[in-house]
């Protein structure tokens, strides 16, 4: 006879409500894990997207993601001529705000050279950019549809394709435009500003620069040699793909990781305290029944089983409800929530351990109960 | 009535709580023998040692001195002679409480069967025995009901069925009729006497209920931890 299940069935509504409350707490824990994963995935996705072997950036900077980097566009020609380089492309990144469907849309504009590295690798819907000007490919999270138009800078662009999971570390969705258009957005002044510049005798347009030049190497080519050569030029710096990813994780994601990690630690502690309190309270409510069980001859393992099984059922149900809830709502979060099966399994392990430890308090109280308390009124 | 084997033999049992000026002697040199088929009552004012003696016989409380033999087995002689006292209680002793103390999350039938489950009976045999006992005690129709839905008399009869489930030969009852009217109280005591005779068991009852004094074979009076008369 399973006393734990019988007791749960006796107070089913209350138990389900408790499980649901715990489930909501687990939802928050899983959401935090998912947000952290999403943060890392977003950060790395933008680095991995161009499939570059080497990033050539402004000397003395750790650009273009961790720091601003600004180099002349013709740097691409010099890099492309280097031995072992299969393809090179100049690339720009800038955060812009545009108005769309009555709301302000914040986008991460990536300018790349058509036919060269830096553009979107996979188009989820529509097509890639085919003309030199006024076309863009947007991430789905922008809410833009193929055929929509969007004003960036002083020009209007047509959405010709959509991609997925292209966002910057801040979670802003990306839009891809040609390098020419990106430089135009970057440099073209509005008429009033241009007139002022002209009156001052200055050039009416700003000098265009790119954020980086990315290079793809031929199979078997020495990446280290290219990096060392570029660094010798003094006015340029170079980072390998692995260095770029490491840099991004350390400088950009690390603080967020620590912040979320701390928050996660607090949440898990709160969950542990809540589970312990629930189990302790459930046990305290049953002290007279436990005394009766002891008096009629129930061994300790029956009483411990009653408490521990209820604790594990509570924790397991809370975990399952939390998992089901987060999987249902995760796509409604403004930031990407990425959950791996590994995360859910690790949390299950933590919940299991917390339930076991928490039930220790209840078991301790139960073991202290004197069977004689069952006698009398 | 022919009396059978000695089921309870308490010799020179003493129990004190605390030491020095705060010492309280709850039992002093108590000798008591109860045979199979006997129904006895422990009487006395509050603090006289009735419940302490019941707890000692029930192997819930270790005496400070003395010897206790239950159903022919020495269980205490200056110290417990068995480590598994709960198993001893399960096999030899049935308890009936003042407030029935049924487990609220089990049905009447399960409340009886749980004892047999703990004793290692196969579930189907345990259930059959529980039903048989409930039928015998005329509460078979209430087998699927939870304790909250039973009347006081029904709940007490279910508690008696639980106490008898594993066929113990020693039944200890603490104010078993306190929550019942005089008619019901008489019926419960008649039932206990019948069971004691049929199962060759003895029943030791702590009670203040004068209405049922005539149902006992012996009235044992306790005063200041000593047997006043027997």
Coordinates of C-alpha atoms in Angstrom, one line a residue:
Chain A
X1 CA 0.0 0.0 0.0
X2 CA 1.6 3.3 -1.1
X3 CA 0.8 5.7 1.7
X4 CA 2.4 8.7 -0.1
X5 CA 0.1 8.3 -3.1
X6 CA -3.0 7.7 -0.9
X7 CA -2.2 10.9 1.1
X8 CA -1.7 12.9 -2.1
X9 CA -5.0 11.7 -3.5
X10 CA -6.7 12.6 -0.2
X11 CA -5.7 16.3 -0.6
X12 CA -5.3 16.3 -4.4
X13 CA -6.5 19.8 -5.1
X14 CA -4.1 21.3 -2.5
X15 CA -1.2 19.2 -3.8
X16 CA -1.8 20.1 -7.4
X17 CA -2.0 23.7 -6.5
X18 CA 1.3 23.4 -4.6
X19 CA 2.9 21.6 -7.6
X20 CA 1.6 24.3 -9.9
X21 CA 3.2 27.0 -7.7
X22 CA 6.5 25.1 -7.7
X23 CA 6.1 24.7 -11.5
X24 CA 5.8 28.4 -12.0
X25 CA 9.1 28.8 -10.0
X26 CA 10.7 26.1 -12.2
X27 CA 9.4 28.0 -15.3
X28 CA 11.3 31.1 -14.1
X29 CA 14.5 29.0 -13.5
X30 CA 14.2 27.4 -16.9
X31 CA 13.5 30.8 -18.5
X32 CA 16.7 32.2 -17.0
X33 CA 18.7 29.3 -18.3
X34 CA 17.1 29.7 -21.7
X35 CA 17.7 33.4 -21.8
X36 CA 21.4 32.9 -20.9
X37 CA 21.7 30.2 -23.6
X38 CA 19.9 32.5 -26.1
X39 CA 22.3 35.3 -25.2
X40 CA 25.3 33.2 -25.9
X41 CA 23.8 31.7 -29.1
X42 CA 22.9 35.2 -30.3
X43 CA 26.3 36.5 -29.6
X44 CA 28.1 33.6 -31.3
X45 CA 25.6 33.5 -34.2
X46 CA 26.5 36.9 -35.4
X47 CA 30.2 35.9 -35.4
X48 CA 29.6 32.5 -36.9
X49 CA 27.2 33.7 -39.6
X50 CA 29.9 34.9 -42.1
X51 CA 31.9 31.7 -41.7
X52 CA 35.1 33.7 -41.6
X53 CA 38.5 32.3 -40.7
X54 CA 40.1 35.6 -40.0
X55 CA 38.7 39.0 -38.9
X56 CA 40.9 42.0 -39.9
X57 CA 40.1 45.0 -37.8
X58 CA 41.5 48.4 -36.7
X59 CA 44.8 48.0 -34.9
X60 CA 44.6 48.2 -31.1
X61 CA 40.9 47.4 -31.0
X62 CA 39.1 44.2 -30.3
X63 CA 36.4 44.9 -32.9
X64 CA 34.0 44.9 -34.4
X65 CA 31.7 43.4 -31.6
X66 CA 33.6 44.0 -28.4
X67 CA 34.9 47.5 -29.5
X68 CA 34.3 49.8 -32.4
X69 CA 36.6 49.3 -35.4
X70 CA 37.0 51.5 -38.3
X71 CA 39.2 50.7 -41.4
X72 CA 39.2 51.9 -45.0
X73 CA 37.1 49.8 -47.4
X74 CA 40.0 49.1 -49.7
X75 CA 41.7 47.1 -47.0
X76 CA 39.7 44.2 -48.5
X77 CA 41.8 44.3 -51.7
X78 CA 45.1 44.0 -49.7
X79 CA 43.7 41.1 -47.6
X80 CA 42.3 39.3 -50.7
X81 CA 45.7 39.3 -52.3
X82 CA 47.4 37.6 -49.3
X83 CA 48.6 34.0 -49.9
X84 CA 46.0 31.4 -48.8
X85 CA 43.0 33.7 -48.8
X86 CA 40.2 32.2 -50.8
X87 CA 37.8 35.1 -50.5
X88 CA 37.6 38.4 -48.5
X89 CA 34.8 40.9 -48.0
X90 CA 34.4 44.2 -46.2
X91 CA 31.6 44.3 -43.7
X92 CA 29.9 47.0 -41.6
X93 CA 27.7 46.8 -38.5
X94 CA 25.5 49.6 -37.2
X95 CA 22.5 49.8 -35.0
X96 CA 19.6 51.8 -36.5
X97 CA 16.1 52.8 -35.6
X98 CA 13.4 52.8 -38.2
X99 CA 9.7 53.4 -38.2
X100 CA 7.6 50.5 -39.3
X101 CA 3.8 49.8 -38.9
X102 CA 3.5 52.7 -36.5
X103 CA 6.2 51.4 -34.1
X104 CA 9.9 52.1 -33.7
X105 CA 12.0 49.2 -35.0
X106 CA 15.5 48.8 -33.7
X107 CA 17.7 46.8 -36.1
X108 CA 21.3 45.7 -36.4
X109 CA 22.2 46.6 -40.0
X110 CA 24.9 44.5 -41.6
X111 CA 26.4 45.8 -44.8
X112 CA 28.2 43.2 -47.0
X113 CA 29.6 43.0 -50.5
X114 CA 27.5 41.0 -52.9
X115 CA 29.2 37.7 -53.9
X116 CA 31.7 38.0 -51.1
X117 CA 31.7 36.6 -47.5
X118 CA 29.5 38.4 -44.9
X119 CA 26.0 37.9 -46.3
X120 CA 23.2 35.7 -45.0
X121 CA 24.1 32.0 -45.4
X122 CA 20.6 30.6 -45.4
X123 CA 17.4 32.4 -46.6
X124 CA 14.4 31.1 -44.8
X125 CA 11.8 32.8 -47.0
X126 CA 12.1 34.9 -50.2
X127 CA 15.5 35.4 -51.8
X128 CA 18.9 36.9 -51.2
X129 CA 19.8 40.5 -52.2
X130 CA 20.2 40.5 -56.0
X131 CA 20.7 44.2 -56.9
X132 CA 23.3 46.7 -55.6
X133 CA 20.8 49.1 -54.0
X134 CA 17.7 49.4 -51.9
X135 CA 17.0 45.7 -51.1
X136 CA 17.3 44.1 -47.7
X137 CA 17.1 40.7 -46.1
X138 CA 15.7 40.8 -42.5
X139 CA 15.5 38.6 -39.5
X140 CA 12.0 37.3 -38.8
X141 CA 12.0 38.9 -35.4
X142 CA 11.8 42.3 -37.0
X143 CA 8.2 41.5 -37.9
X144 CA 8.9 42.5 -41.5
X145 CA 7.4 40.4 -44.3
X146 CA 8.7 39.8 -47.8
X147 CA 7.4 42.7 -49.9
X148 CA 7.4 45.2 -47.0
X149 CA 9.4 48.4 -47.3
X150 CA 11.5 50.1 -44.6
X151 CA 13.1 53.5 -44.5
X152 CA 16.8 53.4 -43.4
X153 CA 18.7 56.6 -43.3
X154 CA 17.4 58.7 -46.2
X155 CA 16.3 55.8 -48.5
X156 CA 13.5 53.2 -48.6
X157 CA 14.4 49.6 -48.9
X158 CA 12.4 46.6 -50.1
X159 CA 12.4 43.4 -48.0
X160 CA 13.2 40.6 -50.4
X161 CA 14.0 37.8 -48.0
X162 CA 13.9 36.6 -44.4
X163 CA 16.4 34.8 -42.2
X164 CA 16.2 33.3 -38.8
X165 CA 18.2 33.7 -35.6
X166 CA 20.3 36.6 -36.8
X167 CA 20.5 39.1 -33.8
X168 CA 23.3 41.0 -32.1
X169 CA 24.3 40.5 -28.5
X170 CA 21.7 43.0 -27.4
X171 CA 19.0 41.0 -29.0
X172 CA 18.3 43.4 -31.8
X173 CA 17.3 41.6 -35.0
X174 CA 19.6 41.9 -38.0
X175 CA 18.9 43.3 -41.5
X176 CA 21.3 42.7 -44.3
X177 CA 22.0 45.4 -46.9
X178 CA 24.7 45.8 -49.5
X179 CA 27.9 47.4 -48.4
X180 CA 27.2 50.3 -50.7
X181 CA 23.9 51.0 -49.1
X182 CA 25.3 50.5 -45.6
X183 CA 28.1 53.1 -46.4
X184 CA 25.4 55.4 -47.8
X185 CA 23.4 55.1 -44.6
X186 CA 26.5 55.7 -42.6
X187 CA 27.7 58.7 -44.5
X188 CA 24.9 60.5 -46.3
X189 CA 23.9 63.6 -44.4
X190 CA 20.5 65.2 -44.6
X191 CA 20.3 68.3 -46.8
X192 CA 20.5 70.8 -44.0
X193 CA 23.6 69.2 -42.5
X194 CA 25.2 69.0 -45.9
X195 CA 24.7 72.7 -46.5
X196 CA 26.3 73.5 -43.2
X197 CA 29.2 71.3 -44.0
X198 CA 29.6 73.0 -47.4
X199 CA 29.4 76.5 -45.9
X200 CA 32.2 75.5 -43.6
X201 CA 34.3 74.4 -46.6
X202 CA 34.3 70.8 -45.4
X203 CA 33.4 67.8 -47.6
X204 CA 29.6 67.4 -47.8
X205 CA 29.8 63.6 -47.0
X206 CA 31.7 61.8 -44.3
X207 CA 34.5 59.5 -45.3
X208 CA 33.2 55.9 -45.5
X209 CA 34.8 53.2 -43.4
X210 CA 34.1 49.6 -42.8
X211 CA 34.1 47.7 -39.4
X212 CA 36.1 44.8 -40.6
X213 CA 37.3 42.7 -43.4
X214 CA 36.6 39.0 -43.2
X215 CA 38.7 36.4 -44.9
X216 CA 38.0 32.8 -45.8
X217 CA 41.1 30.7 -46.2
X218 CA 41.8 28.0 -48.8
X219 CA 41.7 24.4 -47.6
X220 CA 45.0 23.7 -45.7
X221 CA 46.1 27.3 -45.7
X222 CA 47.9 28.7 -42.6
X223 CA 45.5 30.9 -40.7
X224 CA 48.2 31.8 -38.2
X225 CA 50.5 33.1 -40.9
X226 CA 47.8 35.5 -42.3
X227 CA 47.1 36.8 -38.8
X228 CA 50.8 37.3 -38.0
X229 CA 51.3 39.1 -41.4
X230 CA 48.4 41.4 -40.9
X231 CA 49.5 42.3 -37.3
X232 CA 52.9 43.2 -38.8
X233 CA 51.3 46.0 -40.8
X234 CA 50.8 47.9 -37.6
X235 CA 47.7 49.9 -38.7
X236 CA 45.6 46.7 -38.7
X237 CA 44.8 44.0 -36.2
X238 CA 43.7 40.4 -36.9
X239 CA 41.7 37.9 -35.0
X240 CA 40.9 34.3 -35.8
X241 CA 37.3 33.0 -35.6
X242 CA 38.1 31.2 -32.3
X243 CA 39.6 34.4 -30.8
X244 CA 36.7 36.4 -31.9
X245 CA 34.2 34.0 -30.2
X246 CA 36.3 33.9 -27.1
X247 CA 36.6 37.7 -27.0
X248 CA 32.8 38.0 -27.4
X249 CA 32.1 35.5 -24.6
X250 CA 34.6 37.1 -22.2
X251 CA 34.0 40.8 -22.9
X252 CA 30.4 41.0 -24.0
X253 CA 28.6 38.0 -22.6
X254 CA 30.6 37.4 -19.4
X255 CA 28.9 40.1 -17.3
X256 CA 25.5 39.1 -18.5
X257 CA 26.5 35.5 -17.8
X258 CA 27.5 36.3 -14.2
X259 CA 24.4 38.4 -13.7
X260 CA 22.1 35.6 -14.9
X261 CA 24.2 33.0 -13.1
X262 CA 23.8 34.9 -9.8
X263 CA 20.1 35.4 -10.4
X264 CA 19.8 31.7 -11.2
X265 CA 21.6 30.8 -8.0
X266 CA 19.2 32.9 -6.0
X267 CA 16.2 31.4 -7.7
X268 CA 17.5 27.9 -7.1
X269 CA 18.1 28.8 -3.4
X270 CA 14.6 30.2 -3.2
X271 CA 13.2 27.0 -4.8
X272 CA 15.1 24.9 -2.3
X273 CA 13.8 26.9 0.6
X274 CA 10.2 26.8 -0.8
X275 CA 10.4 23.0 -1.4
X276 CA 11.9 22.5 2.1
X277 CA 9.2 24.6 3.7
X278 CA 6.4 22.8 1.8
X279 CA 7.7 19.4 2.7
X280 CA 8.3 20.4 6.3
X281 CA 4.8 21.8 6.7
X282 CA 3.3 18.7 5.0
X283 CA 5.1 16.6 7.5
X284 CA 4.2 18.7 10.6
X285 CA 0.6 18.4 9.6
X286 CA 0.9 14.6 9.7
X287 CA 2.8 14.2 13.0
X288 CA -0.2 12.6 14.8
X289 CA -0.6 10.2 11.9
X290 CA 3.1 9.4 11.9
X291 CA 2.9 8.7 15.7
X292 CA 0.0 6.4 15.0
X293 CA 1.9 4.6 12.3
X294 CA 4.9 4.2 14.6
X295 CA 2.6 2.9 17.4
X296 CA 0.9 0.3 15.2
X297 CA 4.4 -0.9 14.2
X298 CA 5.3 0.9 10.9
X299 CA 9.1 0.8 10.5
X300 CA 11.1 3.9 9.9
X301 CA 11.5 3.1 6.2
X302 CA 7.7 3.3 5.7
X303 CA 7.6 6.8 7.3
X304 CA 10.7 8.0 5.5
X305 CA 9.2 6.6 2.3
X306 CA 6.0 8.5 2.9
X307 CA 7.9 11.8 3.2
X308 CA 10.6 11.3 0.6
X309 CA 8.2 10.0 -2.1
X310 CA 5.9 13.0 -1.6
X311 CA 8.9 15.3 -1.8
X312 CA 10.0 13.7 -5.1
X313 CA 6.5 13.6 -6.6
X314 CA 6.2 17.3 -5.7
X315 CA 9.6 18.2 -7.2
X316 CA 9.1 16.0 -10.3
X317 CA 5.6 17.5 -10.9
X318 CA 6.9 21.0 -10.4
X319 CA 9.7 20.4 -12.8
X320 CA 7.4 18.8 -15.4
X321 CA 4.9 21.7 -15.2
X322 CA 7.8 24.2 -15.4
X323 CA 9.2 22.5 -18.5
X324 CA 5.8 22.3 -20.2
X325 CA 5.1 26.0 -19.4
X326 CA 8.4 27.3 -20.6
X327 CA 8.2 25.3 -23.8
X328 CA 4.8 26.7 -24.4
X329 CA 5.6 30.3 -23.8
X330 CA 9.3 30.6 -24.8
X331 CA 8.6 32.0 -28.3
X332 CA 6.7 34.9 -26.7
X333 CA 9.8 36.2 -24.9
X334 CA 11.3 39.3 -26.5
X335 CA 14.8 37.7 -26.4
X336 CA 15.7 34.3 -27.7
X337 CA 15.1 31.5 -25.1
X338 CA 17.1 28.5 -26.0
X339 CA 16.7 25.3 -24.0
X340 CA 18.8 22.2 -24.5
X341 CA 17.6 18.8 -23.3
X342 CA 20.8 18.8 -21.2
X343 CA 19.6 21.9 -19.3
X344 CA 16.3 20.2 -18.4
X345 CA 18.1 17.1 -17.3
X346 CA 20.5 19.0 -15.1
X347 CA 17.7 20.9 -13.5
X348 CA 15.9 17.7 -12.9
X349 CA 19.0 16.4 -11.1
X350 CA 19.2 19.6 -9.0
X351 CA 15.5 19.4 -8.1
X352 CA 15.9 15.7 -7.2
X353 CA 18.9 16.6 -4.9
X354 CA 17.0 19.6 -3.4
X355 CA 13.9 17.4 -2.7
X356 CA 16.0 14.8 -1.1
X357 CA 17.9 17.3 1.0
X358 CA 14.7 19.2 1.9
X359 CA 12.8 16.1 2.9
X360 CA 15.6 15.6 5.4
X361 CA 14.1 18.3 7.6
X362 CA 10.7 16.6 7.5
X363 CA 12.2 13.2 8.1
X364 CA 14.1 14.5 11.1
X365 CA 10.9 15.9 12.5
X366 CA 9.1 12.6 11.9
X367 CA 11.8 10.5 13.4
X368 CA 11.6 12.6 16.6
X369 CA 7.9 11.9 17.0
X370 CA 7.1 9.9 20.1
X371 CA 4.6 7.1 19.3
X372 CA 3.1 7.8 22.7
X373 CA 1.6 11.1 21.4
X374 CA -0.9 8.9 19.4
X375 CA -2.4 7.8 22.7
X376 CA -4.7 10.1 24.6
X377 CA -7.1 12.7 23.2
Chain B
X1 CA -14.7 -18.1 32.9
X2 CA -11.6 -20.3 32.4
X3 CA -8.5 -18.2 32.2
X4 CA -5.6 -19.1 29.8
X5 CA -1.9 -18.4 29.5
X6 CA -0.2 -15.5 31.2
X7 CA 0.0 -12.8 28.4
X8 CA 1.3 -9.9 30.5
X9 CA 3.7 -10.3 33.4
X10 CA 5.0 -7.1 34.9
X11 CA 7.4 -7.5 37.8
X12 CA 8.8 -4.8 40.0
X13 CA 8.4 -2.2 37.3
X14 CA 9.4 1.4 38.2
X15 CA 9.5 4.5 36.1
X16 CA 10.8 7.9 37.1
X17 CA 11.2 11.1 35.2
X18 CA 14.0 13.6 36.0
X19 CA 16.5 13.5 38.9
X20 CA 17.1 15.2 42.2
X21 CA 14.5 17.6 43.4
X22 CA 12.6 17.5 40.1
X23 CA 12.4 13.7 40.1
X24 CA 8.9 12.3 39.6
X25 CA 8.2 8.7 40.3
X26 CA 5.4 7.7 37.9
X27 CA 5.5 4.0 38.7
X28 CA 6.9 2.3 41.9
X29 CA 7.4 -1.5 42.2
X30 CA 4.4 -2.4 40.1
X31 CA 3.6 -6.1 39.7
X32 CA 0.8 -7.2 37.4
X33 CA -0.2 -10.3 35.7
X34 CA -2.9 -10.6 33.0
X35 CA -4.1 -13.9 31.5
X36 CA -5.7 -14.7 28.1
X37 CA -9.4 -13.9 28.1
X38 CA -9.1 -11.3 30.9
X39 CA -10.5 -7.8 30.4
X40 CA -9.1 -5.4 33.0
X41 CA -9.4 -1.7 33.7
X42 CA -6.6 0.6 35.0
X43 CA -8.2 3.2 37.2
X44 CA -6.9 6.1 39.1
X45 CA -6.7 9.9 39.3
X46 CA -4.8 12.0 36.8
X47 CA -1.1 11.5 37.3
X48 CA -1.5 8.2 39.1
X49 CA 0.6 6.3 36.4
X50 CA -2.1 4.6 34.4
X51 CA -0.9 5.8 31.0
X52 CA 2.7 5.3 32.0
X53 CA 1.9 1.7 32.8
X54 CA 0.0 1.3 29.5
X55 CA 3.1 2.8 27.6
X56 CA 5.4 0.4 29.4
X57 CA 3.3 -2.6 28.5
X58 CA 3.0 -1.3 25.0
X59 CA 6.8 -1.1 24.7
X60 CA 6.6 2.6 24.0
X61 CA 8.3 3.7 27.2
X62 CA 11.3 2.0 28.8
X63 CA 10.9 1.4 32.6
X64 CA 13.6 2.6 34.9
X65 CA 13.7 -0.9 36.5
X66 CA 11.8 -4.1 36.5
X67 CA 10.9 -6.9 34.1
X68 CA 8.3 -7.2 31.4
X69 CA 7.2 -10.4 29.7
X70 CA 4.7 -10.3 26.9
X71 CA 3.1 -13.5 25.6
X72 CA 5.8 -15.6 27.2
X73 CA 8.6 -13.5 25.7
X74 CA 10.8 -11.5 28.0
X75 CA 11.0 -8.0 26.4
X76 CA 12.5 -5.9 29.2
X77 CA 14.8 -6.8 32.0
X78 CA 16.7 -3.7 33.1
X79 CA 17.0 -3.0 29.3
X80 CA 15.1 -3.8 26.1
X81 CA 15.8 -7.3 25.1
X82 CA 14.6 -6.7 21.5
X83 CA 15.7 -4.0 19.2
X84 CA 12.7 -4.1 16.8
X85 CA 10.1 -3.0 19.3
X86 CA 7.8 -1.8 16.5
X87 CA 7.8 -5.3 15.0
X88 CA 7.0 -6.6 18.5
X89 CA 4.1 -4.2 18.7
X90 CA 2.9 -5.1 15.2
X91 CA 3.0 -8.9 16.1
X92 CA 1.8 -8.9 19.7
X93 CA -0.1 -5.8 20.6
X94 CA -3.2 -4.0 19.3
X95 CA -3.9 -0.4 20.3
X96 CA -7.3 1.3 20.6
X97 CA -7.3 5.0 21.1
X98 CA -9.6 7.5 22.7
X99 CA -10.0 9.4 19.4
X100 CA -9.8 6.3 17.2
X101 CA -6.8 7.9 15.3
X102 CA -7.7 6.4 12.0
X103 CA -5.5 7.7 9.1
X104 CA -7.7 10.2 7.3
X105 CA -6.3 9.5 3.9
X106 CA -7.2 5.8 4.0
X107 CA -10.7 4.3 3.7
X108 CA -12.0 2.2 6.6
X109 CA -10.9 -1.0 4.9
X110 CA -7.5 0.4 4.1
X111 CA -7.1 1.5 7.7
X112 CA -7.5 -2.1 8.8
X113 CA -5.5 -3.5 5.9
X114 CA -2.5 -1.2 6.5
X115 CA -1.5 -3.1 9.6
X116 CA -1.5 -6.4 7.6
X117 CA 0.4 -4.7 4.9
X118 CA 3.1 -3.6 7.4
X119 CA 3.1 -7.2 8.8
X120 CA 3.9 -8.5 5.3
X121 CA 0.5 -10.0 4.4
X122 CA -0.2 -10.3 0.6
X123 CA -2.4 -7.4 -0.4
X124 CA -5.4 -9.5 -1.4
X125 CA -5.3 -11.6 1.7
X126 CA -4.9 -8.4 3.8
X127 CA -8.0 -6.8 2.2
X128 CA -10.0 -10.0 2.6
X129 CA -9.1 -10.1 6.3
X130 CA -10.0 -6.4 6.7
X131 CA -13.4 -6.9 5.1
X132 CA -14.0 -10.0 7.2
X133 CA -13.3 -8.0 10.4
X134 CA -15.4 -5.0 9.4
X135 CA -18.3 -7.3 8.6
X136 CA -17.8 -9.0 12.0
X137 CA -17.9 -5.6 13.7
X138 CA -21.0 -4.7 11.6
X139 CA -19.3 -1.9 9.7
X140 CA -18.6 -3.8 6.5
X141 CA -21.0 -1.5 4.6
X142 CA -18.7 1.4 5.5
X143 CA -15.5 -0.2 4.1
X144 CA -15.0 2.3 1.3
X145 CA -15.7 5.4 3.5
X146 CA -13.0 7.7 4.7
X147 CA -12.9 8.3 8.5
X148 CA -14.3 11.8 8.1
X149 CA -17.6 10.3 6.9
X150 CA -17.9 7.8 9.7
X151 CA -19.9 8.3 12.9
X152 CA -18.1 8.1 16.2
X153 CA -19.3 4.6 16.9
X154 CA -18.4 3.4 13.3
X155 CA -15.0 5.0 13.6
X156 CA -14.3 3.3 16.9
X157 CA -15.4 -0.1 15.5
X158 CA -13.0 0.4 12.6
X159 CA -10.3 1.2 15.1
X160 CA -11.0 -2.0 17.0
X161 CA -10.9 -3.9 13.7
X162 CA -7.4 -2.4 13.0
X163 CA -6.3 -3.3 16.5
X164 CA -7.3 -6.9 16.0
X165 CA -6.2 -7.2 12.3
X166 CA -2.9 -9.0 12.9
X167 CA -4.5 -11.2 15.6
X168 CA -2.5 -9.8 18.6
X169 CA -3.0 -11.4 21.9
X170 CA -2.6 -8.2 23.9
X171 CA -4.9 -5.3 23.3
X172 CA -4.3 -2.0 25.0
X173 CA -7.1 0.5 25.0
X174 CA -6.8 4.1 26.1
X175 CA -10.3 5.5 27.0
X176 CA -11.9 3.6 24.2
X177 CA -15.4 4.7 25.1
X178 CA -14.7 8.3 26.0
X179 CA -16.2 9.6 22.8
X180 CA -19.3 7.3 22.9
X181 CA -22.7 7.5 24.6
X182 CA -23.4 5.0 27.4
X183 CA -25.3 2.6 25.1
X184 CA -22.5 2.6 22.5
X185 CA -19.9 2.3 25.2
X186 CA -21.5 -0.8 26.6
X187 CA -21.7 -2.3 23.2
X188 CA -18.0 -1.7 22.5
X189 CA -17.0 -3.2 25.8
X190 CA -19.2 -6.3 25.2
X191 CA -17.6 -6.6 21.8
X192 CA -14.1 -6.4 23.2
X193 CA -14.9 -9.0 25.8
X194 CA -16.3 -11.3 23.1
X195 CA -13.1 -10.9 21.0
X196 CA -10.9 -11.5 24.0
X197 CA -12.6 -14.8 24.6
X198 CA -12.7 -15.8 20.9
X199 CA -9.1 -14.8 20.2
X200 CA -7.7 -15.9 23.6
X201 CA -6.4 -12.3 24.0
X202 CA -6.3 -10.0 27.0
X203 CA -7.5 -6.5 27.1
X204 CA -6.1 -3.7 29.3
X205 CA -8.1 -0.6 29.3
X206 CA -7.4 2.8 30.8
X207 CA -10.8 4.4 31.6
X208 CA -12.6 6.8 33.8
X209 CA -16.0 5.7 32.5
X210 CA -17.9 4.4 35.6
X211 CA -20.8 3.2 33.4
X212 CA -18.7 0.4 32.0
X213 CA -16.9 -0.8 35.2
X214 CA -19.2 -3.8 35.4
X215 CA -17.9 -5.0 32.1
X216 CA -14.4 -5.8 33.5
X217 CA -13.0 -8.9 35.2
X218 CA -10.7 -6.8 37.4
X219 CA -10.4 -3.1 38.3
X220 CA -6.8 -2.2 39.0
X221 CA -6.5 1.0 41.0
X222 CA -3.3 3.0 40.8
X223 CA -2.4 5.8 43.2
X224 CA 0.9 7.7 43.2
X225 CA 2.5 5.1 40.9
X226 CA 1.6 2.1 43.1
X227 CA -1.1 -0.5 42.7
X228 CA -3.7 0.4 45.4
X229 CA -5.6 -2.8 45.1
X230 CA -6.5 -5.4 42.5

